[in-house]
mmCIF file of C-alpha atoms in Angstrom:
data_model
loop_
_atom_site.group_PDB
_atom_site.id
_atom_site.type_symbol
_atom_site.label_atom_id
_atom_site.label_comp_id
_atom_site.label_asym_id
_atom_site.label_seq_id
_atom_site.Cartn_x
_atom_site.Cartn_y
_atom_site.Cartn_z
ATOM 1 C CA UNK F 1 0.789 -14.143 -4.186
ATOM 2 C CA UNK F 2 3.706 -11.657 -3.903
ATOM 3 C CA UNK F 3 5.992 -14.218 -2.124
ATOM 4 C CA UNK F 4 5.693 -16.416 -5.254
ATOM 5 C CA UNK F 5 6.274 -13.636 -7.649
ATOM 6 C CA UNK F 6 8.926 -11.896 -5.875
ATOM 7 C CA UNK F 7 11.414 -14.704 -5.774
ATOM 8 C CA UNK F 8 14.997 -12.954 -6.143
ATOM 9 C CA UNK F 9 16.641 -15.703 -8.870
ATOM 10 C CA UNK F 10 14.075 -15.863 -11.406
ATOM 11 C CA UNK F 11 11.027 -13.962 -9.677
ATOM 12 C CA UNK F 12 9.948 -10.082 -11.454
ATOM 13 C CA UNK F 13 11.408 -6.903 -10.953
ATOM 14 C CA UNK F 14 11.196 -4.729 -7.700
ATOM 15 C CA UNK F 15 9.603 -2.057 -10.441
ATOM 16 C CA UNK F 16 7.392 -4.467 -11.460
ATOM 17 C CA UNK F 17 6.302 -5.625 -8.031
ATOM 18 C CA UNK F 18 5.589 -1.897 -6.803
ATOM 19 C CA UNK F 19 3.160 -1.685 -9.720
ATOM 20 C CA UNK F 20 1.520 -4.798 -8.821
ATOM 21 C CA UNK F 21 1.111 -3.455 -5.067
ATOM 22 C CA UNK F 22 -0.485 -0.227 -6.420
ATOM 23 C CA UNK F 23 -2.507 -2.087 -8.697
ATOM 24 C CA UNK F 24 -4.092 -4.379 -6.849
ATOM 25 C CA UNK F 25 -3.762 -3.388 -3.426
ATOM 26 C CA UNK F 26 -3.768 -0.041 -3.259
ATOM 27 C CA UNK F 27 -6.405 0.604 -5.453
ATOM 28 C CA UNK F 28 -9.123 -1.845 -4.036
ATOM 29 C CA UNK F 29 -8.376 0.204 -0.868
ATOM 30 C CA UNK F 30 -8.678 3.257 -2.453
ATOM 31 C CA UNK F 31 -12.023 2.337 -4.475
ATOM 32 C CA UNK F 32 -13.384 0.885 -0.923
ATOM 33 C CA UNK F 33 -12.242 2.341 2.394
ATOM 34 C CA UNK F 34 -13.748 5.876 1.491
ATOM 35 C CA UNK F 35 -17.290 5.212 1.954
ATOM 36 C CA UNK F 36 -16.631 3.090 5.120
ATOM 37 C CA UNK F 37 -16.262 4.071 8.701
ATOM 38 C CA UNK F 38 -12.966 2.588 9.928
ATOM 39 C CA UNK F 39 -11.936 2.485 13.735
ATOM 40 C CA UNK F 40 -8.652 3.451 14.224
ATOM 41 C CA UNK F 41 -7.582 0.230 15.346
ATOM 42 C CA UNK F 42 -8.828 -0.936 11.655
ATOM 43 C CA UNK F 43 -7.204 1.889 9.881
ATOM 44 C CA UNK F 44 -3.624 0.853 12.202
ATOM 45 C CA UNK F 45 -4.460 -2.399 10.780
ATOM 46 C CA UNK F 46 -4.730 -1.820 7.055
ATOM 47 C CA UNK F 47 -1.911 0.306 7.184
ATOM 48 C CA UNK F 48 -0.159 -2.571 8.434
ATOM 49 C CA UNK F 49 -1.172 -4.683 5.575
ATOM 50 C CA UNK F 50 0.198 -2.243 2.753
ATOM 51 C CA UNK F 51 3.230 -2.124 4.695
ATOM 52 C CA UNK F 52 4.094 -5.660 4.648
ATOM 53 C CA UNK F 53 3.061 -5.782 0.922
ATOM 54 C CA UNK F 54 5.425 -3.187 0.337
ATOM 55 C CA UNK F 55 7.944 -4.948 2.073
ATOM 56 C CA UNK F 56 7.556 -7.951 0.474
ATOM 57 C CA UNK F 57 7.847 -6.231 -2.775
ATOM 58 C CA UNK F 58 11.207 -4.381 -2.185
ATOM 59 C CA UNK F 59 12.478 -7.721 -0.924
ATOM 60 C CA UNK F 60 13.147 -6.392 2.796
ATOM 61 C CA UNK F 61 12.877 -8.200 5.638
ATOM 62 C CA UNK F 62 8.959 -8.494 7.634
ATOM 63 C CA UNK F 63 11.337 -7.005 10.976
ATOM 64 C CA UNK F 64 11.957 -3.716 9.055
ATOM 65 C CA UNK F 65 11.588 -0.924 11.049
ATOM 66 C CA UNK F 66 8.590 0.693 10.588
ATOM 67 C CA UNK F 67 10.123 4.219 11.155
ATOM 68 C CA UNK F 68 13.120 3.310 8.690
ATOM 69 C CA UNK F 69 10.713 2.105 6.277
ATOM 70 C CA UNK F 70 8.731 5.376 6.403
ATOM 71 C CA UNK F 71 11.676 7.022 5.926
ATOM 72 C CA UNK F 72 12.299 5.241 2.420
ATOM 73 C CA UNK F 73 8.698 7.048 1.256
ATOM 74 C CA UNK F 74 8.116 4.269 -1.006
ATOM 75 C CA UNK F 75 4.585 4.027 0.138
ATOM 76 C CA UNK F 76 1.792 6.425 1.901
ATOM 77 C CA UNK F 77 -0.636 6.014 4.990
ATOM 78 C CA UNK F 78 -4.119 5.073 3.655
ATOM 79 C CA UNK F 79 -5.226 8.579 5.682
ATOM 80 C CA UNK F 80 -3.469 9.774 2.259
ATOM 81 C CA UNK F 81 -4.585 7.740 0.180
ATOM 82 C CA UNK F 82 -8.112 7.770 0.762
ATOM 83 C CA UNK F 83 -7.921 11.817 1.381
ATOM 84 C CA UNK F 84 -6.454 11.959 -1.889
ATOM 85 C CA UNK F 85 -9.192 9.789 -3.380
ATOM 86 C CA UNK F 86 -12.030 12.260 -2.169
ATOM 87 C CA UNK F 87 -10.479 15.354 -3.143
ATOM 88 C CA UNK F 88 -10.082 14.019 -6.745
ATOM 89 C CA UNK F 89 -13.655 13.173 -6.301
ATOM 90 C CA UNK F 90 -14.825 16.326 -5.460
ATOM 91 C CA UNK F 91 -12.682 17.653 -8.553
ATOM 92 C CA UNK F 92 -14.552 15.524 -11.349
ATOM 93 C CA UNK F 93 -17.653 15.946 -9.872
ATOM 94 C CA UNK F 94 -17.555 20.257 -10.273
#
């Protein structure tokens, strides 16, 4: 779905396409992963899947670096993400 949308001539914004990444990616993994057991070989896995979303987005290449493309910050580890999804959990429900 991203590859069609992200089509540099006449495809959307990289803005655009982040917000379509955290919108629909991100947040099914954040509603989901939370109340499920992952191996770490599954969490390596989804991680790898938001990265290549992401990197699809931006418009960089699948061979990015991973350790250049962590650098850029433009995304976080779903250890974070789902870590922040419990503790603002725990907020709403004191």
């Amino acid at each position: 779905m991203l590859a069609r949308v992200a089509n540099r001539c006449q495809g959307m914004p990289e803005s655009t396409l982040l917000r379509l990444v955290r919108t629909f990616i991100v947040a099914k993994f954040a509603y989901a992963l939370p109340y499920l057991e992952l191996s770490k070989l599954e969490t390596q896995k989804v991680d790898a899947l938001l990265r290549k979303a992401y990197k699809q987005a931006l418009g960089l290449p699948p061979t990015t670096s991973t350790a250049l493309f962590s650098a850029l910050g433009a995304h976080n580890k779903i250890a974070e993400i789902t870590r922040s999804r419990a503790y603002a959990h725990i907020a709403t429900s004191n």
